[in-house]
């Protein structure tokens, strides 16, 4: 048995920034690769990535070694990035902490070697000839190499889908220790090499490889069908060898090593090889097979001016705590290779040791011709893994990834507007698919991060979650004959009546008049003059009725006093229309208040307006929305530095009436000047009428959520201009509503980025978001008994 002790065989002589000077004379440039999220790429995206890699690498100098290394480690989710201050946040933190997932790191190394021909003997033990006497300086060759690699890196970074960032010396040292320490955690150990096993600490290692043209099947391509999500009416794509990546779900690494060779040299060598094989082709089918492969490569070289011949090596190194576990992992890897119509080579003894040691970045120039296949660069790049785990943003709303069901933070607010210009959002889903549940999840997290909320609800879906925050919320529920306690005319000090207050009141009054004729500038100026005159002459108790009575009492001289032409303000018409809202008018109860109560709401961060009882009354609903608008202007929009969200739930029921849509459009226009967002919830996008107002609303809605819809998504895709891959993602939505880990899947599009996410919540959160049914009634009964929602939820979970 042989043993390698890393402390006495350190492979690096020096590190300068991201440049590694290896003890064997190699100069290696190391980069971390940021890849797109798994499931986010379409067939065209895979093709574009393939093209980008080819354009970036094709001009590298002869003798360059390109080594892409994807490392997958089983880890337990720490939940360190999750908030844990509130009752529901703590429950979420507990629920996901310790969940197993695969950590993925993608690294890319460019190596300049002394031996540009890259012709090595069969086995090279990289630790045998370590000598500090061959350390290279930053000479002209090295400088030219760095410049050439820099061009390749810049090209990749301009492709937008993938980005490369230089590794720093600490990362390189940590990576080296981790590699030769067998990815053991918490202790240093030696590599033990024998013919049967390679063992490092607690881990046993093995490998499978593609090391010959004969390993490949008929063809390779940049992507293939993802059978798990593909259905009869759509095809979902994945990278050609993605089955060897995240979804393998085992400790392993995938090494792809490319030797950038001289095209003309290979043309001569292959011509010679064809000549030799032609003479011996009668001596067995194997010779015929090799001859066919070589002719194919030669044809590619001769037909394609851009063809770049490479020698390549692909291996999968895998490990387990038990030696017998290696067979199980090998079986999974072989199954994946079989899916690709490829037959891997299983090295043993000296060969296995050679593959493991020389798959370290400083030593990947050590493979011999026996370990390498010959092909063109385009072919080899089909074997690149081009996606990774879901990416968490620095801050955001917690969803779950599709691969491991671990939390992912998505920044759907986008403070600096890097992805979206408007942070307004829309939720689409039929009845029973969990629209309000999802909205509760989004709004609750916003609220706990300091955002003020105004929810205009026709379904009573948010009261329960509000009750978790006593003293911070107000639920204003419409009941017939009672007002909401909002008086748009109220001001604490009449001397403080400013321009904005008068402008807002003028708009409010014109909306109440509900004239079909567009308001002219002259009319607007007239009403503001009258309002100003009213505040100057009436000291207190300002209200709609007070204003009405003031005009009625002074109607004979009012216009002359203020020098307003009768054409600009029709007093008779004004008094006639508004008589419905004052005195004994039909809707006077809506305004029957002497003191504005919005000042009581100003310290509330969560306002819920429940308008269920007026959903079918056009007049009252319209007036209620105007009153709510008045409250919003004087609470949420009073402080522009403060974040705020306005949500319209059961939006379609509010849209039955034309004037409601115009009223909502006002919010979309006004929100641009505020630090806020508007959300709407619809069963179907068809509930938005096809007109310019709806088009404006959709154009200013750049965060889209869609839950499962058995009727399909074509209308949604058409009106939101979704891509074909967006549509495929929507069609791939699958919910799991039984078992220990229940979840729903949803499509989320933030600007141009889209993917499928999951929503899995702990029992406490589930109970808080329930909106109907017997379970909801049970929780509310417990709330009435114990007086706090936290205690009610705890008792409910215990009983369940």
Coordinates of N, CA, C and O in Angstrom, one line a residue, residues 692-757:
X692 N -56.7 49.1 -23.9 CA -55.5 49.8 -23.6 C -55.2 49.9 -22.2 O -54.0 49.9 -21.7
X693 N -56.2 50.0 -21.3 CA -56.0 50.1 -19.9 C -55.4 48.8 -19.3 O -54.4 48.9 -18.6
X694 N -55.9 47.7 -19.7 CA -55.4 46.4 -19.3 C -53.9 46.2 -19.8 O -53.1 45.7 -19.1
X695 N -53.7 46.6 -21.1 CA -52.4 46.5 -21.7 C -51.4 47.3 -20.9 O -50.3 46.9 -20.7
X696 N -51.8 48.5 -20.4 CA -50.9 49.3 -19.6 C -50.6 48.7 -18.3 O -49.4 48.7 -17.8
X697 N -51.6 48.1 -17.7 CA -51.4 47.4 -16.4 C -50.4 46.2 -16.6 O -49.5 46.0 -15.8
X698 N -50.6 45.4 -17.7 CA -49.7 44.2 -17.9 C -48.3 44.7 -18.2 O -47.3 44.0 -17.8
X699 N -48.2 45.8 -19.0 CA -46.9 46.3 -19.3 C -46.1 46.7 -18.1 O -44.9 46.6 -18.1
X700 N -46.8 47.2 -17.1 CA -46.1 47.6 -15.9 C -46.1 46.6 -14.8 O -45.9 46.8 -13.6
X701 N -46.4 45.3 -15.2 CA -46.3 44.2 -14.3 C -45.2 43.3 -14.7 O -45.3 42.6 -15.7
X702 N -44.1 43.3 -14.0 CA -42.9 42.6 -14.5 C -42.5 41.4 -13.6 O -41.4 40.8 -13.8
X703 N -43.3 41.1 -12.6 CA -43.1 39.9 -11.8 C -44.4 39.0 -11.9 O -45.5 39.5 -11.5
X704 N -44.3 37.8 -12.5 CA -45.4 37.0 -12.8 C -45.3 35.7 -12.0 O -44.3 35.0 -12.0
X705 N -46.4 35.4 -11.4 CA -46.6 34.1 -10.7 C -47.7 33.3 -11.4 O -48.8 33.9 -11.5
X706 N -47.5 32.1 -11.7 CA -48.6 31.3 -12.2 C -48.6 29.9 -11.5 O -47.5 29.2 -11.6
X707 N -49.7 29.5 -11.0 CA -49.9 28.2 -10.4 C -50.4 27.2 -11.4 O -50.7 27.6 -12.6
X708 N -50.7 26.0 -11.1 CA -51.2 25.0 -12.0 C -52.5 25.4 -12.6 O -53.4 25.9 -11.9
X709 N -52.7 25.1 -13.9 CA -53.9 25.4 -14.6 C -54.2 24.3 -15.6 O -53.5 24.2 -16.6
X710 N -55.2 23.5 -15.2 CA -55.4 22.3 -16.1 C -56.0 22.7 -17.5 O -56.0 21.9 -18.4
X711 N -56.5 23.9 -17.6 CA -57.1 24.4 -18.9 C -56.0 24.8 -19.8 O -56.2 25.1 -21.0
X712 N -54.7 24.9 -19.3 CA -53.6 25.3 -20.2 C -53.2 26.8 -20.0 O -53.8 27.5 -19.2
X713 N -52.2 27.2 -20.7 CA -51.5 28.4 -20.5 C -51.3 29.3 -21.8 O -50.6 30.3 -21.7
X714 N -52.0 28.9 -22.8 CA -51.7 29.5 -24.1 C -52.1 31.0 -24.1 O -51.4 31.9 -24.6
X715 N -53.3 31.3 -23.4 CA -53.7 32.7 -23.3 C -52.7 33.5 -22.5 O -52.4 34.7 -22.9
X716 N -52.3 33.0 -21.4 CA -51.3 33.6 -20.6 C -50.0 33.9 -21.3 O -49.5 35.0 -21.3
X717 N -49.5 32.9 -22.0 CA -48.3 33.1 -22.8 C -48.5 34.1 -23.9 O -47.5 34.9 -24.2
X718 N -49.6 34.1 -24.6 CA -49.9 35.1 -25.6 C -49.9 36.5 -25.2 O -49.2 37.4 -25.7
X719 N -50.7 36.8 -24.1 CA -50.8 38.2 -23.7 C -49.6 38.7 -22.9 O -49.4 39.9 -22.8
X720 N -48.8 37.8 -22.3 CA -47.6 38.2 -21.6 C -46.4 38.1 -22.4 O -45.3 38.3 -21.9
X721 N -46.5 37.6 -23.7 CA -45.4 37.5 -24.6 C -44.3 36.5 -24.0 O -43.1 36.8 -24.0
X722 N -44.8 35.4 -23.5 CA -43.9 34.5 -22.9 C -43.2 33.7 -24.0 O -43.7 33.5 -25.1
X723 N -41.9 33.2 -23.7 CA -41.2 32.4 -24.7 C -41.7 31.0 -24.7 O -42.5 30.6 -23.8
X724 N -41.2 30.3 -25.7 CA -41.7 28.9 -25.8 C -41.2 28.1 -24.6 O -41.9 27.1 -24.1
X725 N -40.0 28.4 -24.1 CA -39.5 27.7 -22.9 C -40.3 28.1 -21.6 O -40.5 27.2 -20.8
X726 N -40.7 29.3 -21.6 CA -41.6 29.7 -20.5 C -42.9 28.9 -20.5 O -43.3 28.4 -19.4
X727 N -43.4 28.7 -21.7 CA -44.6 27.9 -21.8 C -44.4 26.4 -21.4 O -45.2 25.8 -20.8
X728 N -43.2 25.9 -21.8 CA -42.8 24.5 -21.5 C -42.7 24.4 -19.9 O -43.0 23.4 -19.3
X729 N -42.1 25.4 -19.3 CA -41.9 25.4 -17.9 C -43.3 25.4 -17.2 O -43.6 24.6 -16.3
X730 N -44.2 26.2 -17.7 CA -45.6 26.2 -17.2 C -46.3 24.8 -17.3 O -46.9 24.3 -16.4
X731 N -46.1 24.2 -18.5 CA -46.7 22.9 -18.7 C -46.1 21.8 -17.8 O -46.7 20.8 -17.6
X732 N -44.9 22.1 -17.4 CA -44.2 21.0 -16.5 C -44.6 21.1 -15.1 O -44.1 20.3 -14.3
X733 N -45.4 22.0 -14.7 CA -45.8 22.2 -13.3 C -46.4 20.9 -12.7 O -47.3 20.4 -13.4
X734 N -45.9 20.4 -11.6 CA -46.5 19.2 -10.9 C -46.6 19.5 -9.4 O -45.6 19.9 -8.8
X735 N -47.8 19.3 -8.9 CA -47.9 19.5 -7.4 C -47.8 18.1 -6.7 O -48.1 17.1 -7.3
X736 N -47.4 18.1 -5.5 CA -47.4 16.9 -4.6 C -48.2 17.3 -3.3 O -47.6 18.0 -2.5
X737 N -49.4 16.8 -3.2 CA -50.2 17.2 -2.1 C -50.4 16.1 -1.1 O -51.4 16.1 -0.3
X738 N -49.6 15.0 -1.2 CA -49.6 14.0 -0.2 C -48.2 13.6 0.2 O -47.2 14.0 -0.4
X739 N -48.1 12.8 1.3 CA -46.8 12.4 1.8 C -46.2 13.4 2.8 O -46.9 14.3 3.2
X740 N -45.0 13.1 3.2 CA -44.4 13.9 4.3 C -44.0 15.3 3.8 O -44.0 16.3 4.6
X741 N -43.6 15.4 2.5 CA -43.2 16.7 2.0 C -44.2 17.2 0.9 O -44.0 17.0 -0.3
X742 N -45.2 17.8 1.3 CA -46.2 18.3 0.4 C -45.7 19.7 -0.2 O -45.1 20.5 0.5
X743 N -46.0 19.9 -1.5 CA -45.6 21.2 -2.1 C -46.5 21.5 -3.3 O -47.1 20.6 -3.9
X744 N -46.6 22.7 -3.6 CA -47.1 23.1 -4.9 C -46.0 23.7 -5.7 O -45.0 24.3 -5.2
X745 N -46.1 23.6 -7.0 CA -45.1 24.2 -7.9 C -45.7 25.4 -8.6 O -46.9 25.5 -8.8
X746 N -44.8 26.4 -8.9 CA -45.3 27.6 -9.5 C -44.3 28.1 -10.5 O -43.1 27.9 -10.3
X747 N -44.7 28.8 -11.5 CA -43.8 29.5 -12.5 C -43.6 30.9 -12.0 O -44.6 31.6 -11.6
X748 N -42.4 31.3 -11.9 CA -42.1 32.7 -11.5 C -41.2 33.3 -12.6 O -40.2 32.7 -13.0
X749 N -41.6 34.5 -13.1 CA -40.8 35.2 -14.1 C -40.5 36.6 -13.5 O -41.4 37.3 -13.2
X750 N -39.2 36.9 -13.4 CA -38.8 38.2 -12.9 C -38.1 38.9 -14.0 O -36.9 38.5 -14.4
X751 N -38.7 39.8 -14.7 CA -38.1 40.4 -15.9 C -38.0 39.4 -17.0 O -39.0 38.8 -17.4
X752 N -36.8 39.1 -17.4 CA -36.6 38.1 -18.4 C -36.2 36.7 -17.9 O -36.1 35.7 -18.6
X753 N -36.0 36.6 -16.5 CA -35.6 35.3 -15.9 C -36.8 34.5 -15.5 O -37.7 35.1 -14.8
X754 N -36.8 33.2 -15.8 CA -38.0 32.4 -15.3 C -37.5 31.0 -14.9 O -36.4 30.6 -15.3
X755 N -38.3 30.4 -14.0 CA -38.0 29.1 -13.6 C -39.2 28.6 -12.8 O -40.1 29.4 -12.5
X756 N -39.2 27.3 -12.5 CA -40.3 26.7 -11.7 C -39.8 26.6 -10.3 O -38.7 26.1 -10.1
X757 N -40.6 27.1 -9.3 CA -40.2 27.0 -7.9 C -41.3 26.2 -7.2 O -42.4 26.0 -7.7

